[in-house]
Amino acid sequence: MDVVLNSTTEAIQNSTTSAVAGQQFELNTTTLLSIITNLSWLQIAVAIITIILSYDQLMYQIRKGSIAGPRFKFWPIIGPFLESLDPKFEEYQAKWASGPLSCVSIFHKFVVIASTRDLARKVLQSPSYVKPCVVDVAVKILRPTNWVFLDGKAHVDYRKGLNGLFTKQALSVYLPAQEKIMDKYLDKFVEMTKEGHTEFFPAFREYMCAISLKTFCGDYISDDQIKDIADKYYQVTAALELVNFPIIIPYTKTWYGKVTADMAMKIFEGCAQKAKDHVKAGKEPTCVMDAWVKLMQDGDSKTGRKAVRLFSNKEISEAVFTFLFASQDASSSLCCWIFQICADRPDVFQKIREEQLALRNGDPNVPLTTELIDKMHYTNMVVKETLRYRPPVIMVPYVVKKSYPVSDSYTVPKGAMVIPTLYPALHDPEVYEQPEEFIPERWEEGSKASEAKKNWLVFGTGTHVCLGQTYVMTSFAALIGKAAMLVDVDHKVTPLSEKIKVFATIFPKDDVILKFTKRKDPSKV
């Protein structure tokens, strides 16, 4: 009987408690609704903004964890976006020096920067966790089907179709056309500076565009088309800066970049068809497109199977456009620095000239060959030291596909960007003595620098290592070698000459002011 009474009493109490709780909830809800309805629009807006800002700061703290970076986002939501519109190389250096891992947060993007050699290599060699992302708008400009956005097996299979295009054997086919462009532009540089020194940043970009397009497309592309692309290509570079507005709005940087990209790819599609017709007619390859089409056409001599799959004109045009993006910006940077460096160091230019004439038995008109370029020992060391001293690409952005334990103490969250930095590894004093000095001789065979393969990150490493590294070394040894014989170069030094400007890649801040003069007797040292 007592048990029944106790149970009944408990039931009544619980019921009463529930009723009271229900009434309290209704009262609280009513009160809350009353408060909200009595708020002004301004008060509601302030409340929403406060919640958003608090969430933004909270998420930044959670993602940042223990790594280096600003304690709070000084500029809510946008972070250091305004500073990124005019990036300073010194600010990048400060970020690298702040810790092995550091971070910033810009709009919705959380960015982790890996500054040491080993961390940079780890990111570059982690395709299961990361993939190249360039910037948000890149997919729209380069097109979502572009091979650079492929991942895993799809990327590996596609790359197999490209590997044969930049071997030494393939490069020997492209050299005659390249040498004509070199001669043409060295004459043009002399003509440009008859009246005095000139800023050469635009001229070197045009040269790199011309030689790249002739290498890729051969005679299928006209001089007028080359000039049109060269004149407008900087718009693509501007559109693909690390920080840019992610939506394409008419008459903005990204819109102009998209228009230029569409124009160039349309031209490349036409060139691809001409290459297919050329190879189908049984003619020998003369450019990259020819070589690629021939690889598609030829079967394996043992199995009879195709060496690579067939690629459409559209796919070829997209790939060639990405080749141009790499060669145009990175190679333009190298072109600016190597001419400035050689002009400022007459002893270096003289040694190149002596080597070139010795290899040609005093005849500067000996045609270029890959065998001749291989013998340019000192000239190749100058190219390599320029790439170390002023590496065109200082960092490579990746997006994290899944939570990435990049170190024992930190995991990069999914969806964040992680950026391996290449510059510190190439200026490591433990590997490169006097790293801020330009010393070509450091690359002598067997030297400490030449044996430090892990530090040589100029062209990246891993599955996305640069396809064109042999092409770069070969074409620049050829260019600076011919220049040393045919012209004298004078550099007008300014307070900004050694300051670094960041525009996708790195350039002298004064846009390198030079004067070219034709040598009276190129056969003389």
Coordinates of N, CA and C in Angstrom, one line a residue, residues 21 213 215 272 278 301 345 379 414 509:
A21 N 7.6 23.2 -15.8 CA 8.7 23.3 -16.8 C 8.1 23.8 -18.1
L213 N 55.2 30.0 -77.2 CA 54.2 29.7 -78.2 C 54.8 29.0 -79.5
T215 N 57.5 27.2 -79.5 CA 57.8 25.9 -79.0 C 56.6 24.9 -79.0
A272 N 45.9 22.8 -82.7 CA 45.9 21.3 -82.4 C 45.4 20.5 -83.6
H278 N 49.0 17.6 -89.8 CA 50.5 17.5 -90.1 C 51.0 16.1 -89.9
S301 N 55.9 -0.6 -79.9 CA 56.5 -1.5 -80.9 C 56.4 -2.9 -80.6
R345 N 77.5 41.7 -63.0 CA 78.7 40.9 -62.7 C 79.5 40.6 -64.0
T379 N 78.0 27.9 -68.0 CA 76.7 28.6 -68.3 C 75.5 27.9 -67.6
K414 N 40.5 20.0 -42.8 CA 39.9 19.8 -44.2 C 39.4 21.1 -44.8
K509 N 62.0 45.2 -58.5 CA 60.9 46.2 -58.3 C 61.0 47.3 -59.3

